[in-house]
Each structure stands twice: as structure tokens, then as C-alpha cells.
């Protein structure tokens, strides 16, 4: 749960809030029917697109698909229970999937041949997990005391839990279902369009945001800021390892298609969800502090995949995954775009070797944790030295015209 910040795509800023739904059994059935109905429509639209492509040499427009959807809706009693407008989201998905495949096929493969005649996969019952409400009037919110409800078309009022809403206009809503083995969980992702000039600076007026920060990303410490803040690797996996082993053992002993197996599967799913949430929490923490407590950010432009190559042992891989460096990098960029902060990516070469005070080249191996400069006598943590170098590279190399008080 929480907020997902999306950077602006030239149309203003969108914030997506994920709500945990608590539907009663009848509402669950209705949501399931909407997911299933939209799955049927999806598959029929895929077939229609394929025929249209073969006969006319081009894909139908979304308008054509929506008209087809309305016809299916009218004639097919099993589809009639779904919310009419939700098919507009489905038609968009079909076209997107088809365009992606055509794009992929137009590229010659290794043999030089261009394959054709492919279509997106038909959705199986298991693969169908969500459906959407494309318009503002398709859903709404209400409150009874402390209880909050979301009104979903053809479903009704469903109680939900989630963060307070941002001060924007709700635009679209996607309802999704996650299979947890013994039961399903339901979520709604509501996207808000934020007003013009939206900035989160005003949320933290007491914090001095005039100074930019340099960030060194790594595995033993996930992030070290040039102001001295250190985020250690939380080693989530190590903490949960015993639990995982126990649950996996139980699952491997269970016989599939029994109640016991479902239960064991559910426990494993829950444990992985927990791990995922813990990692996500760390990432959000780092990104939040990096963006909202500083005036700008300089980061290494590192190929994270290359980094992974270094960590060959399984133990290191788990530490690496716990660090989720790729996620940290993307998240910082997303949050920064939302808060109107500038992110500068710098060349990471030599940032750990060069002295941040005098610029001397002090060669040291990976295991040397302290930077000790023989030229000027500077003695600081190796990662902190790198973070200061990254800051200097990013913010003196590319001066930001908006900010006059950047450090020399
Ligand atoms: Zn020095």
C-alpha cells in the first residue's frame, strides 16, 4: 500500500494510490464476474483484431473495438453483468498488446527473417487479474465515520483501507485480484491528476532544501549520502531465511490439489509478499529522504546489471536483492520528478579512488573501507568519500541555473 509517484509525461503529474479493498462475499463475486467478463471480451477482441489485420492490413481503432464490446455486451448474457465502460480499458489493453507484438515482429530476428501472423496470447482464467474504470463517473468515494467506501460500477460500495488522498482529481481506477492460495486479496489503484504547479515542498517547510546531495549506492550500505546519512543493507532475506526454509519444506512435502497444499502455498506467498513489502519500504525511505530533504540529487549512472555480475555467490545475490539498487535509482527519479527536483547522473568511474578534499588519486581495493589520503591527510569512510565526489561531479560540473547557492 502507499503512494506511487509517476513522473510527468508532458500532461501534468499523476499520483497513483493503492487501496486495499475489503469486499463482502457478494461484492467479491461481482468483482470476480467483472474480471471474468472482461477476460472473455479481451479474447474476443484479440480474435477480432487478428481478422481485421488479415482482411484490411491494419489494426482496428479503439473506437471500433469499443463498438464491438458494446455488441458483445448486448448479445451475450454472461458478459452482461460487467460494467460497460470497463471494456474501454480492456480494448486499450488489447491494442497495446497487439502493437507491442507487431513492433517486436517487425524487427528481423537473428536469422534475418521477419515473422508474422502472431497475436497476443489469449488470457486464461488464471492470467486474468484485473479490470478498470476509465472515467471519473464510474467510481466514487464516501465516508461513514471512520469507515471509507469506494463505489464501483456494477459492484457497489466496497470498504477500503489506504492512505489519505492527495489533493488532485481522481481519473481512473483499476481493480485487481491477487491469488494468495487459500484466498484472494483485492486492491484498487486510483490515479489522481495533480493540479498545475503541484509541488510537495510546502509539506516540509521547516527543512532547508537549498543544498543538493550526492548519493553513493552499494551493497554493504545501500545508500550513503554526502551529508553523512548512511542506509545500511537491511538484509531482509537473512532475517526471514529460517521462515522461508520451514515454509518451503512444508510445501514440498504437501500433495498438490489438497487443502494442506493450498494452505502451505498461501503461507509461502504471504512470506514473499512480506519480503517484497519490506524491500519496497526501504526503497521508499531512501528515496523520500533523498528527495524531500535536499534541493537536488547527484547519483551514479551505474549499470546495475554489471554490479550483479560481481555478486556471484548466492549469499551475495540475496544481499544484492535486499539492496534493490535498481529500484532505488528508479524510485528516486520518480519521486524527484514529482517534487520538481533535479537529478544529475554522473560517471561513476573513480569516485571511490579520488580524494574528495584535494583530488589526489588514492588507489585502494574493495575491502579497504576507510579512505585515507596521504596528500592532505583526509580520513573518512570510503563510501562517504565517494558520495562527496559524486556530488562535486554532478553539481559543479553541470551548474543548475535555478540555484545560485550550490556548494563550491
Ligand atoms: Zn586528499
Coordinates of C-alpha atoms and ligand atoms in Angstrom, one line a residue:
X1 CA 0.0 0.0 0.0
X2 CA 1.1 3.6 -0.2
X3 CA 1.7 6.1 -2.9
X4 CA 3.3 5.5 -6.2
X5 CA 4.6 8.6 -7.8
X6 CA 4.7 8.7 -11.6
X7 CA 6.8 11.2 -13.3
X8 CA 5.1 13.7 -15.6
X9 CA 4.6 12.6 -19.2
X10 CA 4.0 16.1 -20.5
X11 CA 0.4 16.0 -19.3
X12 CA 0.9 17.0 -15.7
X13 CA 1.7 14.9 -12.8
X14 CA -0.2 11.7 -11.8
X15 CA -0.2 10.1 -8.5
X16 CA -1.5 6.6 -8.0
X17 CA -2.8 5.4 -4.6
X18 CA -3.3 1.8 -3.9
X19 CA -6.2 0.9 -1.7
X20 CA -6.8 -2.4 -0.1
X21 CA -10.4 -3.4 -0.6
X22 CA -12.4 -5.3 1.9
X23 CA -15.3 -6.6 -0.2
X24 CA -18.1 -8.7 1.3
X25 CA -18.7 -12.1 -0.3
X26 CA -21.4 -10.8 -2.7
X27 CA -19.1 -7.9 -3.8
X28 CA -16.2 -10.3 -4.3
X29 CA -18.5 -12.4 -6.6
X30 CA -19.3 -9.2 -8.5
X31 CA -15.7 -8.2 -8.9
X32 CA -14.8 -11.7 -10.0
X33 CA -17.6 -11.6 -12.6
X34 CA -16.2 -8.3 -13.9
X35 CA -12.7 -9.8 -14.2
X36 CA -14.0 -12.9 -15.9
X37 CA -16.3 -11.0 -18.3
X38 CA -13.6 -8.6 -19.3
X39 CA -11.3 -11.6 -19.9
X40 CA -13.9 -13.1 -22.3
X41 CA -14.2 -9.7 -24.1
X42 CA -10.4 -9.4 -24.2
X43 CA -10.1 -12.7 -26.0
X44 CA -12.9 -11.9 -28.5
X45 CA -11.2 -8.5 -29.2
X46 CA -7.9 -10.3 -29.9
X47 CA -9.6 -12.5 -32.4
X48 CA -11.3 -9.5 -34.0
X49 CA -8.0 -7.7 -34.3
X50 CA -6.4 -10.7 -35.9
X51 CA -9.2 -11.0 -38.5
X52 CA -9.2 -7.2 -39.1
X53 CA -5.4 -7.2 -39.6
X54 CA -5.6 -10.1 -42.1
X55 CA -8.5 -8.6 -44.1
X56 CA -7.7 -4.9 -44.0
X57 CA -4.0 -4.9 -43.3
X58 CA -4.3 -2.7 -40.3
X59 CA -5.5 -2.8 -36.7
X60 CA -9.0 -1.6 -35.9
X61 CA -9.2 1.7 -33.9
X62 CA -10.2 1.7 -30.3
X63 CA -13.5 3.2 -31.3
X64 CA -14.2 0.1 -33.5
X65 CA -13.2 -2.2 -30.6
X66 CA -15.5 -0.4 -28.2
X67 CA -18.4 -0.8 -30.6
X68 CA -17.6 -4.5 -30.8
X69 CA -17.5 -4.6 -27.0
X70 CA -20.9 -3.0 -26.8
X71 CA -22.3 -5.6 -29.2
X72 CA -20.8 -8.4 -27.2
X73 CA -22.3 -6.9 -24.1
X74 CA -25.7 -6.7 -25.6
X75 CA -25.8 -10.2 -27.1
X76 CA -24.0 -12.2 -24.5
X77 CA -25.9 -12.8 -21.2
X78 CA -22.8 -14.0 -19.4
X79 CA -21.0 -10.7 -20.2
X80 CA -24.0 -8.6 -19.3
X81 CA -23.1 -8.5 -15.6
X82 CA -19.9 -6.5 -16.2
X83 CA -19.6 -2.7 -16.1
X84 CA -20.0 -1.4 -19.7
X85 CA -17.2 1.2 -19.6
X86 CA -14.7 -1.2 -18.2
X87 CA -14.5 -2.7 -21.7
X88 CA -12.9 0.6 -22.9
X89 CA -9.9 -0.2 -20.6
X90 CA -9.9 -3.8 -22.0
X91 CA -9.9 -2.6 -25.6
X92 CA -7.0 -0.3 -24.8
X93 CA -5.1 -3.2 -23.4
X94 CA -5.8 -5.4 -26.4
X95 CA -4.4 -2.7 -28.8
X96 CA -1.4 -2.1 -26.6
X97 CA -0.6 -5.8 -26.5
X98 CA -1.1 -6.1 -30.3
X99 CA 1.1 -3.1 -31.1
X100 CA 3.8 -4.4 -28.9
X101 CA 3.8 -7.7 -30.8
X102 CA 3.7 -6.1 -34.2
X103 CA 6.7 -3.9 -33.1
X104 CA 8.5 -7.0 -32.0
X105 CA 7.8 -8.9 -35.1
X106 CA 8.8 -6.1 -37.5
X107 CA 12.3 -6.4 -36.1
X108 CA 14.2 -9.1 -38.0
X109 CA 15.3 -11.9 -35.8
X110 CA 18.8 -13.4 -35.6
X111 CA 18.3 -15.4 -38.9
X112 CA 17.2 -12.2 -40.7
X113 CA 13.6 -13.5 -41.3
X114 CA 10.6 -11.4 -40.3
X115 CA 8.0 -13.5 -38.5
X116 CA 4.3 -12.5 -38.9
X117 CA 0.9 -13.8 -38.1
X118 CA 1.3 -13.7 -34.3
X119 CA -1.3 -12.3 -32.0
X120 CA -1.3 -11.6 -28.3
X121 CA -1.9 -14.6 -26.1
X122 CA -5.5 -15.4 -25.1
X123 CA -6.0 -14.7 -21.4
X124 CA -6.6 -17.8 -19.3
X125 CA -8.7 -17.7 -16.2
X126 CA -5.6 -17.6 -14.1
X127 CA -3.9 -14.8 -16.1
X128 CA -7.0 -12.5 -15.8
X129 CA -6.4 -10.5 -12.7
X130 CA -7.8 -7.0 -13.2
X131 CA -10.2 -4.7 -14.9
X132 CA -10.6 -1.0 -15.0
X133 CA -12.9 2.0 -14.6
X134 CA -11.7 4.6 -17.2
X135 CA -13.9 7.6 -16.2
X136 CA -14.4 9.8 -13.2
X137 CA -18.1 9.0 -13.0
X138 CA -17.5 5.2 -13.0
X139 CA -16.5 5.3 -9.3
X140 CA -16.7 7.5 -6.3
X141 CA -15.9 7.8 -2.6
X142 CA -17.9 8.1 0.6
X143 CA -17.2 8.0 4.3
X144 CA -19.2 6.9 7.3
X145 CA -17.5 7.9 10.4
X146 CA -14.0 6.3 10.2
X147 CA -15.1 3.9 7.5
X148 CA -14.3 4.7 3.9
X149 CA -16.0 3.3 0.9
X150 CA -15.4 3.3 -2.8
X151 CA -18.3 3.0 -5.1
X152 CA -17.5 0.8 -8.1
X153 CA -19.9 0.5 -11.1
X154 CA -21.8 -2.9 -11.1
X155 CA -20.2 -3.8 -7.8
X156 CA -21.5 -1.3 -5.2
X157 CA -19.9 0.3 -2.2
X158 CA -16.8 -1.5 -1.0
X159 CA -15.0 -0.7 2.2
X160 CA -11.3 0.1 1.7
X161 CA -8.1 0.8 3.7
X162 CA -5.5 3.1 2.4
X163 CA -3.6 6.4 2.8
X164 CA -5.3 9.8 2.7
X165 CA -5.9 11.0 -0.8
X166 CA -3.7 13.7 -2.5
X167 CA -5.4 17.0 -3.4
X168 CA -5.9 16.0 -7.0
X169 CA -8.8 14.8 -9.3
X170 CA -9.3 11.1 -9.4
X171 CA -9.1 10.0 -13.0
X172 CA -9.1 6.2 -13.4
X173 CA -9.4 3.2 -11.2
X174 CA -8.0 -0.3 -11.8
X175 CA -9.4 -3.2 -9.6
X176 CA -7.1 -6.1 -9.2
X177 CA -7.2 -9.5 -7.5
X178 CA -4.2 -11.4 -6.2
X179 CA -4.4 -15.1 -5.6
X180 CA -2.9 -16.0 -2.2
X181 CA -3.5 -19.7 -2.3
X182 CA -6.3 -20.1 0.3
X183 CA -8.0 -16.8 -0.6
X184 CA -7.7 -13.8 -2.8
X185 CA -6.8 -10.2 -2.0
X186 CA -8.5 -7.3 -3.8
X187 CA -6.9 -3.9 -4.5
X188 CA -7.9 -0.7 -6.3
X189 CA -5.3 1.6 -7.8
X190 CA -6.8 5.1 -8.2
X191 CA -4.9 7.6 -10.3
X192 CA -5.1 11.3 -9.4
X193 CA -4.2 14.1 -11.7
X194 CA -2.4 16.7 -9.6
X195 CA -3.2 20.4 -10.1
X196 CA -0.9 22.7 -12.0
X197 CA 2.2 23.8 -10.1
X198 CA 1.8 20.9 -7.7
X199 CA 4.9 20.7 -5.5
X200 CA 5.5 18.9 -2.3
X201 CA 7.9 21.4 -1.0
X202 CA 5.2 23.0 1.1
X203 CA 4.8 19.8 3.0
X204 CA 8.1 20.2 4.7
X205 CA 8.6 24.0 5.2
X206 CA 11.0 23.6 8.1
X207 CA 13.6 21.7 6.2
X208 CA 16.4 23.5 4.4
X209 CA 16.3 22.2 0.8
X210 CA 18.8 24.6 -0.6
X211 CA 21.6 22.0 -0.7
X212 CA 21.9 19.2 -3.2
X213 CA 23.1 15.8 -2.1
X214 CA 25.4 13.2 -3.6
X215 CA 24.4 9.5 -3.3
X216 CA 26.7 6.5 -3.4
X217 CA 24.9 3.3 -4.0
X218 CA 26.3 0.0 -2.9
X219 CA 25.6 -3.4 -1.4
X220 CA 27.0 -3.3 2.1
X221 CA 25.5 0.1 2.6
X222 CA 22.6 0.6 0.2
X223 CA 23.0 4.3 0.1
X224 CA 25.4 6.8 1.6
X225 CA 24.6 10.5 1.3
X226 CA 27.2 13.1 1.1
X227 CA 25.8 14.8 4.2
X228 CA 26.8 11.7 6.2
X229 CA 23.4 9.8 6.3
X230 CA 24.0 6.0 5.9
X231 CA 21.4 3.4 4.9
X232 CA 22.8 0.0 5.8
X233 CA 21.8 -3.0 3.9
X234 CA 18.7 -4.2 5.8
X235 CA 19.4 -7.9 5.0
X236 CA 15.7 -8.7 4.9
X237 CA 16.3 -12.1 3.4
X238 CA 18.7 -13.1 6.1
X239 CA 16.1 -12.2 8.7
X240 CA 13.4 -14.2 7.1
X241 CA 15.5 -17.1 5.9
X242 CA 14.6 -19.6 8.6
X243 CA 11.0 -18.9 8.0
X244 CA 11.3 -19.4 4.2
X245 CA 13.1 -22.7 4.7
X246 CA 10.5 -24.0 7.0
X247 CA 7.6 -23.0 4.7
X248 CA 9.2 -24.3 1.6
X249 CA 9.9 -27.6 3.3
X250 CA 6.3 -27.9 4.3
X251 CA 5.1 -27.0 0.7
X252 CA 7.4 -29.5 -0.9
X253 CA 6.1 -32.3 1.3
X254 CA 2.4 -31.5 0.7
X255 CA 0.4 -33.3 -2.0
X256 CA -0.8 -30.9 -4.7
X257 CA -4.6 -30.3 -5.0
X258 CA -5.1 -30.9 -1.3
X259 CA -6.2 -28.4 1.3
X260 CA -2.9 -28.8 3.0
X261 CA -1.0 -27.9 -0.1
X262 CA -3.2 -24.8 -0.7
X263 CA -2.5 -23.7 2.8
X264 CA 1.2 -24.2 2.5
X265 CA 1.3 -22.4 -0.8
X266 CA -0.6 -19.5 0.8
X267 CA 1.9 -19.3 3.6
X268 CA 4.8 -19.1 1.1
X269 CA 3.0 -16.5 -0.9
X270 CA 2.5 -14.4 2.2
X271 CA 6.1 -14.7 3.2
X272 CA 7.3 -13.5 -0.2
X273 CA 4.8 -10.7 -0.1
X274 CA 6.2 -9.7 3.2
X275 CA 9.8 -9.7 1.9
X276 CA 8.7 -7.6 -1.1
X277 CA 7.0 -5.1 1.1
X278 CA 10.0 -4.8 3.4
X279 CA 12.2 -4.2 0.4
X280 CA 9.8 -1.6 -1.0
X281 CA 9.7 0.1 2.3
X282 CA 13.4 0.6 2.4
X283 CA 13.5 1.9 -1.2
X284 CA 10.7 4.4 -0.4
X285 CA 12.5 5.5 2.7
X286 CA 15.7 6.2 0.9
X287 CA 14.0 8.0 -2.0
X288 CA 11.9 10.1 0.3
X289 CA 14.9 11.3 2.4
X290 CA 17.0 11.9 -0.7
X291 CA 14.4 14.0 -2.4
X292 CA 12.4 15.8 0.2
X293 CA 15.4 16.7 2.5
X294 CA 17.6 18.1 -0.3
X295 CA 17.5 20.6 -3.1
X296 CA 18.7 18.3 -5.8
X297 CA 20.4 14.9 -6.3
X298 CA 23.6 13.6 -7.9
X299 CA 23.7 9.8 -8.4
X300 CA 26.0 7.4 -10.1
X301 CA 24.9 6.3 -13.6
X302 CA 25.7 2.7 -12.9
X303 CA 24.8 -0.3 -14.8
X304 CA 23.1 -2.3 -12.1
X305 CA 23.3 -5.5 -14.1
X306 CA 27.0 -5.2 -14.2
X307 CA 27.1 -4.9 -10.4
X308 CA 25.1 -8.1 -10.1
X309 CA 27.8 -9.9 -12.1
X310 CA 30.2 -9.2 -9.2
X311 CA 28.0 -10.8 -6.6
X312 CA 28.3 -14.4 -7.8
X313 CA 27.6 -16.4 -4.7
X314 CA 24.0 -17.0 -3.6
X315 CA 24.6 -15.2 -0.3
X316 CA 25.8 -12.1 -2.1
X317 CA 22.8 -12.3 -4.5
X318 CA 20.4 -12.1 -1.6
X319 CA 22.2 -9.1 -0.2
X320 CA 22.1 -7.6 -3.6
X321 CA 18.4 -8.2 -3.9
X322 CA 17.8 -6.7 -0.5
X323 CA 19.7 -3.6 -1.6
X324 CA 17.4 -3.3 -4.6
X325 CA 19.7 -0.7 -6.2
X326 CA 17.8 -0.6 -9.5
X327 CA 14.6 0.1 -7.6
X328 CA 16.3 2.8 -5.5
X329 CA 17.5 4.6 -8.6
X330 CA 14.2 4.5 -10.4
X331 CA 12.3 5.5 -7.3
X332 CA 14.5 8.5 -6.6
X333 CA 14.0 9.6 -10.2
X334 CA 10.2 9.2 -10.0
X335 CA 9.9 11.0 -6.6
X336 CA 12.2 13.7 -7.7
X337 CA 10.2 14.3 -10.9
X338 CA 7.1 14.6 -8.7
X339 CA 8.7 17.1 -6.3
X340 CA 10.4 19.1 -9.1
X341 CA 13.9 18.2 -8.0
X342 CA 16.7 17.8 -10.5
X343 CA 18.6 14.5 -10.7
X344 CA 22.0 14.5 -12.2
X345 CA 23.5 11.2 -13.2
X346 CA 27.3 11.2 -13.1
X347 CA 30.0 8.9 -14.5
X348 CA 30.8 6.6 -11.5
X349 CA 34.4 5.8 -12.7
X350 CA 37.0 6.6 -10.0
X351 CA 34.6 8.1 -7.5
X352 CA 35.8 5.8 -4.8
X353 CA 39.5 6.3 -5.6
X354 CA 39.8 10.1 -5.9
X355 CA 40.2 12.1 -2.7
X356 CA 37.2 14.4 -2.2
X357 CA 39.2 17.1 -0.5
X358 CA 42.3 17.5 -2.7
X359 CA 41.6 15.4 -5.8
X360 CA 44.5 13.1 -5.4
X361 CA 44.2 9.6 -6.8
X362 CA 44.3 7.1 -3.8
X363 CA 44.2 3.6 -5.2
X364 CA 42.5 1.1 -2.9
X365 CA 41.0 -2.4 -3.1
X366 CA 37.3 -3.2 -2.5
X367 CA 38.0 -4.4 1.1
X368 CA 39.5 -1.1 2.2
X369 CA 36.6 0.6 4.0
X370 CA 38.4 3.8 5.0
X371 CA 39.6 6.5 2.6
X372 CA 42.9 7.8 4.0
X373 CA 44.6 10.4 1.8
X374 CA 48.4 10.6 2.1
X375 CA 48.4 14.1 0.3
X376 CA 46.1 16.0 2.6
X377 CA 45.5 13.7 5.5
X378 CA 41.8 13.3 5.0
X379 CA 40.4 10.2 6.8
X380 CA 36.7 9.4 6.1
X381 CA 34.6 6.4 5.2
X382 CA 35.2 5.1 1.7
X383 CA 31.5 5.4 0.7
X384 CA 31.1 8.9 2.1
X385 CA 34.2 10.0 0.1
X386 CA 32.6 8.5 -3.0
X387 CA 29.3 10.3 -2.2
X388 CA 31.0 13.7 -1.9
X389 CA 32.9 13.0 -5.2
X390 CA 29.6 12.3 -6.9
X391 CA 28.1 15.5 -5.5
X392 CA 31.0 17.5 -6.7
X393 CA 30.9 15.9 -10.1
X394 CA 27.2 16.4 -10.6
X395 CA 26.7 19.9 -9.2
X396 CA 29.8 21.7 -10.1
X397 CA 30.2 20.1 -13.5
X398 CA 26.7 20.9 -14.5
X399 CA 25.7 24.0 -12.7
X400 CA 21.9 24.4 -12.2
X401 CA 20.9 27.9 -13.3
X402 CA 17.9 27.9 -10.8
X403 CA 20.1 27.5 -7.8
X404 CA 22.9 30.0 -7.0
X405 CA 23.8 28.7 -3.6
X406 CA 25.2 25.3 -4.6
X407 CA 28.4 24.3 -2.9
X408 CA 31.8 25.0 -4.5
Ligands
LIG1 ZN1 43.4 14.3 -0.2

